[in-house]
Structures are given as C-alpha cells and as structure tokens.
Amino acid sequence: DLGRVAKVGHIGTILDRHFGSSVPDSAIVTRLLSHLGTAKRPIHYANLFACLRHHNIEQTVYLASASITLCRKCCEWGTALNILLEMATDLVKLDSITYSSAVIACEKGGQWATALRLLVEMASA
C-alpha cells in the first residue's frame, strides 16, 4: 500500500519487495502507474519516476504517455510537464499521444500559453 504520500524510498522498497534484484519491465511499471491513476494519487508519479531512474528502469514513450495521461486525469499539469521534460532530457522520442495528454493537462489547469507552446513543440517534433 502506497498510502497518501509515498516517498521515493518507500516506492523503491515496494519495488524491491516485489521484484528483488530483478528489474520490472515497463509493462509492469505501466500497470503500477495505472493503479496510481485509478487511486487518484498523482503525487506518487514524480516519486515513481525518481525511483525508476534509481533502479535503472528504461524510460520509454509508453511510460511517459501512461504517466502524463494519468496526470491529465488528475488535473496535475505541473507534474505532466515535469515528466515530459524528464523524458525529453533522457532523449526519449515523444509521440503525439504524449504531447496531446500534456496539452490537455495544461488546458485543464488553465495554462493556455503552455498548452500552445506544447502544440508548437509537437508540430516541430
């Protein structure tokens, strides 16, 4: 149980408990993200991403899309943008689904200028 505010170490402990020294594949992590979204716990997304980096789990466009889509559903535009930036920093090629989810998250948060900037980025990507 991740509780209300799980820290990076707590998420890491849960991953270690369930996977030991083996690294979970991105499909398992995507399911975990889906669970967090269903539970409406967007605060965990950033912590989960930090944990994924710590455990050297490959960052994929699927993880980014799942995470940003869940942020969108919870109206967490700032978290969505942070994930988008981290993925771009990790040189993950972002697709239109990922950008669209981030645009909608910004729209729901009233961040129209940021949404328009993302649309321009998406068109040039």
XYZ file of N, CA, C and O in Angstrom:
500
model
N 0.849 -1.185 0.000
C 0.000 0.000 0.000
C 0.883 1.233 0.000
O 1.748 1.383 0.854
N 0.649 2.120 -0.938
C 1.470 3.312 -1.059
C 1.006 4.449 -0.168
O 1.696 5.443 -0.035
N -0.141 4.317 0.461
C -0.598 5.364 1.356
C -0.869 6.660 0.618
O -0.981 6.696 -0.591
N -0.942 7.743 1.365
C -1.272 9.032 0.756
C -0.068 9.685 0.104
O -0.161 10.254 -0.951
N 1.089 9.659 0.780
C 2.271 10.331 0.236
C 3.471 9.416 0.392
O 4.178 9.470 1.386
N 3.680 8.557 -0.585
C 4.821 7.652 -0.548
C 6.065 8.386 -1.013
O 6.033 9.109 -1.988
N 7.143 8.206 -0.295
C 8.421 8.808 -0.668
C 9.126 7.889 -1.666
O 8.777 6.726 -1.835
N 10.148 8.429 -2.317
C 10.914 7.660 -3.299
C 11.433 6.373 -2.664
O 11.326 5.298 -3.250
N 11.974 6.459 -1.468
C 12.498 5.272 -0.792
C 11.432 4.237 -0.521
O 11.675 3.037 -0.633
N 10.229 4.690 -0.172
C 9.132 3.770 0.094
C 8.733 3.034 -1.181
O 8.521 1.817 -1.174
N 8.628 3.766 -2.283
C 8.295 3.129 -3.565
C 9.399 2.151 -3.949
O 9.132 1.041 -4.406
N 10.649 2.535 -3.729
C 11.770 1.635 -4.004
C 11.701 0.374 -3.171
O 11.971 -0.726 -3.661
N 11.332 0.513 -1.905
C 11.199 -0.650 -1.026
C 10.124 -1.591 -1.547
O 10.302 -2.808 -1.553
N 9.010 -1.025 -1.999
C 7.929 -1.853 -2.550
C 8.399 -2.565 -3.814
O 8.160 -3.765 -3.990
N 9.099 -1.848 -4.700
C 9.624 -2.488 -5.909
C 10.605 -3.593 -5.555
O 10.559 -4.686 -6.131
N 11.487 -3.318 -4.590
C 12.452 -4.341 -4.167
C 11.752 -5.557 -3.587
O 12.133 -6.699 -3.850
N 10.723 -5.330 -2.789
C 9.999 -6.430 -2.160
C 9.344 -7.317 -3.198
O 9.344 -8.538 -3.090
N 8.792 -6.696 -4.235
C 8.076 -7.473 -5.248
C 8.985 -8.054 -6.324
O 8.670 -9.090 -6.895
N 10.115 -7.384 -6.599
C 10.955 -7.823 -7.703
C 12.351 -8.227 -7.292
O 13.103 -8.731 -8.113
N 12.724 -7.997 -6.041
C 14.063 -8.338 -5.585
C 15.105 -7.627 -6.418
O 15.005 -6.444 -6.678
N 16.097 -8.370 -6.852
C 17.167 -7.759 -7.640
C 16.815 -7.684 -9.123
O 17.511 -7.036 -9.889
N 15.723 -8.355 -9.531
C 15.335 -8.269 -10.937
C 14.629 -6.938 -11.172
O 13.996 -6.380 -10.289
N 14.759 -6.447 -12.371
C 14.177 -5.157 -12.724
C 12.827 -5.415 -13.386
O 12.747 -6.175 -14.346
N 11.750 -4.783 -12.880
C 10.452 -4.981 -13.531
C 10.458 -4.353 -14.920
O 11.091 -3.333 -15.139
N 9.761 -5.005 -15.841
C 9.721 -4.429 -17.188
C 8.726 -3.276 -17.234
O 7.958 -3.049 -16.299
N 8.750 -2.552 -18.328
C 7.928 -1.347 -18.419
C 6.438 -1.655 -18.395
O 5.645 -0.825 -17.971
N 6.023 -2.861 -18.815
C 4.597 -3.216 -18.760
C 4.117 -3.270 -17.314
O 3.017 -2.798 -16.990
N 4.936 -3.810 -16.423
C 4.575 -3.880 -15.004
C 4.525 -2.475 -14.416
O 3.601 -2.129 -13.673
N 5.488 -1.668 -14.753
C 5.522 -0.297 -14.239
C 4.331 0.488 -14.777
O 3.710 1.271 -14.046
N 3.957 0.262 -16.035
C 2.796 0.938 -16.610
C 1.535 0.550 -15.847
O 0.682 1.396 -15.577
N 1.414 -0.725 -15.462
C 0.257 -1.156 -14.662
C 0.256 -0.480 -13.298
O -0.795 -0.102 -12.784
N 1.431 -0.318 -12.706
C 1.531 0.390 -11.430
C 1.066 1.830 -11.592
O 0.309 2.351 -10.770
N 1.475 2.479 -12.665
C 1.033 3.843 -12.934
C -0.479 3.905 -13.099
O -1.132 4.830 -12.610
N -1.024 2.921 -13.778
C -2.470 2.869 -13.965
C -3.175 2.764 -12.623
O -4.182 3.425 -12.374
N -2.633 1.936 -11.726
C -3.208 1.789 -10.386
C -3.163 3.119 -9.638
O -4.135 3.515 -8.989
N -2.040 3.811 -9.722
C -1.919 5.096 -9.046
C -2.930 6.100 -9.601
O -3.503 6.892 -8.853
N -3.153 6.059 -10.904
C -4.129 6.962 -11.509
C -5.544 6.634 -11.080
O -6.335 7.531 -10.789
N -5.866 5.349 -11.027
C -7.188 4.928 -10.587
C -7.425 5.349 -9.142
O -8.519 5.754 -8.770
N -6.374 5.272 -8.339
C -6.475 5.656 -6.933
C -6.401 7.172 -6.750
O -6.475 7.655 -5.624
N -6.253 7.927 -7.856
C -6.148 9.391 -7.818
C -5.021 9.839 -6.886
O -5.208 10.642 -5.985
N -3.828 9.298 -7.123
C -2.665 9.642 -6.317
C -1.546 10.197 -7.193
O -0.476 9.606 -7.304
N -1.757 11.343 -7.792
C -0.756 11.894 -8.710
C 0.538 12.289 -8.032
O 1.566 12.375 -8.685
N 0.514 12.517 -6.733
C 1.739 12.902 -6.033
C 2.810 11.816 -6.170
O 3.996 12.088 -6.131
N 2.386 10.594 -6.389
C 3.325 9.485 -6.474
C 4.060 9.410 -7.810
O 5.081 8.759 -7.922
N 3.538 10.053 -8.851
C 4.149 9.926 -10.171
C 5.602 10.376 -10.183
O 6.469 9.667 -10.670
N 5.833 11.566 -9.662
C 7.205 12.084 -9.659
C 8.109 11.195 -8.821
O 9.247 10.912 -9.203
N 7.604 10.721 -7.692
C 8.394 9.824 -6.845
C 8.663 8.502 -7.556
O 9.761 7.959 -7.463
N 7.676 7.998 -8.275
C 7.875 6.750 -9.007
C 8.920 6.939 -10.093
O 9.794 6.093 -10.276
N 8.880 8.060 -10.805
C 9.873 8.295 -11.851
C 11.280 8.404 -11.271
O 12.231 7.889 -11.858
N 11.415 9.047 -10.124
C 12.731 9.121 -9.486
C 13.204 7.721 -9.106
O 14.375 7.382 -9.276
N 12.286 6.908 -8.628
C 12.628 5.528 -8.270
C 13.017 4.718 -9.502
O 13.965 3.931 -9.465
N 12.312 4.910 -10.608
C 12.638 4.192 -11.844
C 14.051 4.524 -12.295
O 14.800 3.641 -12.717
N 14.409 5.795 -12.197
C 15.770 6.192 -12.559
C 16.785 5.528 -11.633
O 17.820 5.052 -12.074
N 16.481 5.519 -10.346
C 17.388 4.921 -9.369
C 17.599 3.437 -9.658
O 18.700 2.914 -9.511
N 16.546 2.759 -10.083
C 16.619 1.317 -10.375
C 17.013 1.048 -11.824
O 16.967 -0.094 -12.283
N 17.378 2.098 -12.558
C 17.798 1.981 -13.954
C 16.765 1.284 -14.841
O 17.114 0.513 -15.732
N 15.491 1.567 -14.583
C 14.431 1.021 -15.425
C 14.322 1.910 -16.657
O 14.274 3.133 -16.553
N 14.313 1.291 -17.812
C 14.313 2.027 -19.068
C 13.096 2.947 -19.161
O 11.964 2.541 -18.927
N 13.358 4.180 -19.483
C 12.298 5.164 -19.682
C 11.817 5.045 -21.127
O 12.609 5.188 -22.039
N 10.559 4.779 -21.303
C 10.017 4.609 -22.648
C 8.899 5.610 -22.891
O 8.339 6.187 -21.960
N 8.555 5.776 -24.156
C 7.457 6.658 -24.506
C 6.150 6.128 -23.912
O 5.258 6.888 -23.565
N 6.038 4.804 -23.734
C 4.824 4.221 -23.154
C 4.676 4.625 -21.697
O 3.580 4.952 -21.240
N 5.784 4.597 -20.958
C 5.746 5.040 -19.564
C 5.403 6.521 -19.485
O 4.609 6.941 -18.644
N 6.008 7.309 -20.363
C 5.728 8.743 -20.366
C 4.263 8.995 -20.675
O 3.601 9.773 -19.989
N 3.743 8.324 -21.695
C 2.345 8.525 -22.079
C 1.395 8.106 -20.971
O 0.440 8.816 -20.660
N 1.659 6.949 -20.367
C 0.802 6.477 -19.272
C 0.835 7.463 -18.114
O -0.205 7.813 -17.548
N 2.012 7.929 -17.763
C 2.151 8.851 -16.640
C 1.459 10.183 -16.914
O 0.736 10.705 -16.071
N 1.694 10.720 -18.094
C 1.117 12.025 -18.421
C -0.396 11.921 -18.569
O -1.130 12.818 -18.152
N -0.881 10.823 -19.123
C -2.326 10.620 -19.229
C -2.959 10.589 -17.845
O -4.016 11.192 -17.616
N -2.316 9.925 -16.905
C -2.855 9.866 -15.552
C -2.774 11.219 -14.863
O -3.676 11.602 -14.126
N -1.733 11.968 -15.129
C -1.642 13.336 -14.595
C -2.773 14.191 -15.159
O -3.385 14.984 -14.444
N -3.037 14.000 -16.437
C -4.126 14.732 -17.088
C -5.455 14.441 -16.400
O -6.222 15.345 -16.098
N -5.705 13.176 -16.109
C -6.962 12.789 -15.466
C -7.096 13.404 -14.078
O -8.210 13.644 -13.621
N -5.979 13.629 -13.422
C -5.993 14.202 -12.070
C -5.743 15.708 -12.080
O -5.553 16.310 -11.028
N -5.735 16.311 -13.268
C -5.503 17.759 -13.430
C -4.178 18.202 -12.818
O -4.078 19.272 -12.223
N -3.157 17.398 -12.968
C -1.822 17.703 -12.453
C -0.924 18.144 -13.599
O -0.006 17.440 -14.007
N -1.183 19.333 -14.131
C -0.454 19.812 -15.297
C 1.030 19.998 -15.003
O 1.867 19.726 -15.851
N 1.382 20.455 -13.812
C 2.788 20.676 -13.469
C 3.573 19.380 -13.462
O 4.699 19.311 -13.981
N 2.972 18.337 -12.891
C 3.626 17.032 -12.873
C 3.762 16.486 -14.285
O 4.796 15.924 -14.644
N 2.731 16.685 -15.103
C 2.780 16.241 -16.505
C 3.941 16.910 -17.241
O 4.691 16.253 -17.972
N 4.101 18.216 -17.025
C 5.201 18.932 -17.683
C 6.563 18.451 -17.189
O 7.501 18.322 -17.982
N 6.666 18.186 -15.891
C 7.936 17.679 -15.354
C 8.300 16.338 -15.976
O 9.454 16.099 -16.330
N 7.319 15.463 -16.118
C 7.570 14.153 -16.722
C 7.974 14.328 -18.187
O 8.922 13.700 -18.658
N 7.271 15.218 -18.899
C 7.603 15.484 -20.296
C 9.040 15.982 -20.419
O 9.801 15.509 -21.277
N 9.435 16.887 -19.551
C 10.790 17.426 -19.565
C 11.821 16.350 -19.242
O 12.854 16.248 -19.905
N 11.536 15.522 -18.235
C 12.462 14.441 -17.879
C 12.647 13.466 -19.027
O 13.760 13.019 -19.302
N 11.544 13.135 -19.699
C 11.639 12.186 -20.804
C 12.442 12.782 -21.951
O 13.246 12.095 -22.574
N 12.232 14.056 -22.228
C 12.996 14.718 -23.289
C 14.477 14.769 -22.902
O 15.347 14.570 -23.755
N 14.757 15.017 -21.632
C 16.135 15.037 -21.143
C 16.791 13.671 -21.304
O 17.978 13.576 -21.606
N 15.996 12.600 -21.121
C 16.502 11.234 -21.273
C 16.538 10.797 -22.737
O 16.782 9.635 -23.035
N 16.252 11.733 -23.633
C 16.278 11.501 -25.086
C 15.263 10.461 -25.547
O 15.486 9.741 -26.526
N 14.122 10.391 -24.833
C 13.031 9.527 -25.272
C 12.248 10.303 -26.320
O 11.867 11.449 -26.100
N 12.056 9.702 -27.492
C 11.314 10.373 -28.560
C 9.834 10.350 -28.192
O 9.213 9.296 -28.120
N 9.294 11.526 -27.936
C 7.907 11.642 -27.517
C 6.983 11.640 -28.725
O 7.317 12.194 -29.762
N 5.825 11.016 -28.571
C 4.885 10.935 -29.690
C 3.717 11.899 -29.486
O 3.620 12.596 -28.477
N 2.818 11.922 -30.465
C 1.692 12.856 -30.415
C 0.742 12.553 -29.260
O 0.127 13.464 -28.707
N 0.631 11.293 -28.869
C -0.232 10.925 -27.740
C 0.311 11.544 -26.452
O -0.442 12.110 -25.656
N 1.620 11.449 -26.275
C 2.253 12.003 -25.081
C 2.072 13.513 -25.040
O 1.664 14.074 -24.012
N 2.362 14.181 -26.142
C 2.192 15.632 -26.199
C 0.726 16.022 -25.991
O 0.423 16.963 -25.261
N -0.196 15.315 -26.631
C -1.618 15.648 -26.516
C -2.103 15.545 -25.077
O -2.863 16.403 -24.604
N -1.661 14.523 -24.372
C -2.044 14.374 -22.964
C -1.516 15.535 -22.131
O -2.211 16.062 -21.263
N -0.291 15.956 -22.411
C 0.289 17.090 -21.683
C -0.456 18.377 -22.021
O -0.709 19.207 -21.135
N -0.837 18.539 -23.285
C -1.595 19.732 -23.695
C -2.927 19.776 -22.951
O -3.330 20.824 -22.424
N -3.614 18.651 -22.893
C -4.917 18.605 -22.213
C -4.751 18.848 -20.717
O -5.572 19.537 -20.100
N -3.690 18.313 -20.120
C -3.426 18.565 -18.695
C -3.244 20.060 -18.454
O -3.781 20.613 -17.484
N -2.512 20.728 -19.342
C -2.315 22.180 -19.221
C -3.630 22.922 -19.415
O -3.923 23.884 -18.694
N -4.417 22.474 -20.380
C -5.721 23.096 -20.622
C -6.596 23.009 -19.373
O -7.188 24.002 -18.945
N -6.659 21.813 -18.761
C -7.473 21.631 -17.562
C -6.968 22.493 -16.406
O -7.747 22.893 -15.548
N -5.679 22.769 -16.401
C -5.107 23.602 -15.359
C -5.136 25.084 -15.686
O -4.609 25.900 -14.934
N -5.748 25.449 -16.827
C -5.841 26.849 -17.215
C -4.524 27.436 -17.713
O -4.363 28.647 -17.781
N -3.589 26.580 -18.092
C -2.269 27.015 -18.564
C -2.256 27.064 -20.083
O -1.605 26.267 -20.754
N -2.991 28.024 -20.629
C -3.190 28.098 -22.074
C -1.909 28.394 -22.832
O -1.666 27.808 -23.897
N -1.087 29.286 -22.329
C 0.164 29.630 -23.020
C 1.077 28.411 -23.101
O 1.698 28.147 -24.136
N 1.133 27.645 -22.017
C 1.966 26.443 -22.007
C 1.401 25.400 -22.972
O 2.157 24.732 -23.689
N 0.078 25.268 -22.996
C -0.556 24.319 -23.920
C -0.223 24.679 -25.369
O 0.109 23.797 -26.174
N -0.281 25.978 -25.703
C 0.052 26.407 -27.061
C 1.520 26.151 -27.387
O 1.856 25.726 -28.496
N 2.400 26.376 -26.415
C 3.832 26.114 -26.626
C 4.058 24.631 -26.915
O 4.836 24.266 -27.798
N 3.353 23.769 -26.172
C 3.494 22.322 -26.398
C 2.982 21.929 -27.781
O 3.553 21.038 -28.428
N 1.908 22.561 -28.224
C 1.397 22.270 -29.567
C 2.426 22.630 -30.637
O 2.614 21.890 -31.604
N 3.111 23.747 -30.443
C 4.161 24.156 -31.385
C 5.302 23.150 -31.342
O 5.814 22.730 -32.389
N 5.705 22.735 -30.132
C 6.775 21.728 -29.990
C 6.375 20.431 -30.684
O 7.188 19.804 -31.365
N 5.119 20.014 -30.483
C 4.648 18.766 -31.059
C 4.699 18.835 -32.587
O 5.108 17.887 -33.239
N 4.324 19.969 -33.148
C 4.332 20.121 -34.605
C 5.748 20.062 -35.182
O 5.953 19.590 -36.295
N 6.722 20.518 -34.391
C 8.097 20.517 -34.898
C 8.864 19.248 -34.532
O 9.975 19.054 -34.993
N 8.261 18.376 -33.730
C 8.952 17.146 -33.307
C 8.906 16.080 -34.375
O 8.156 16.057 -35.268
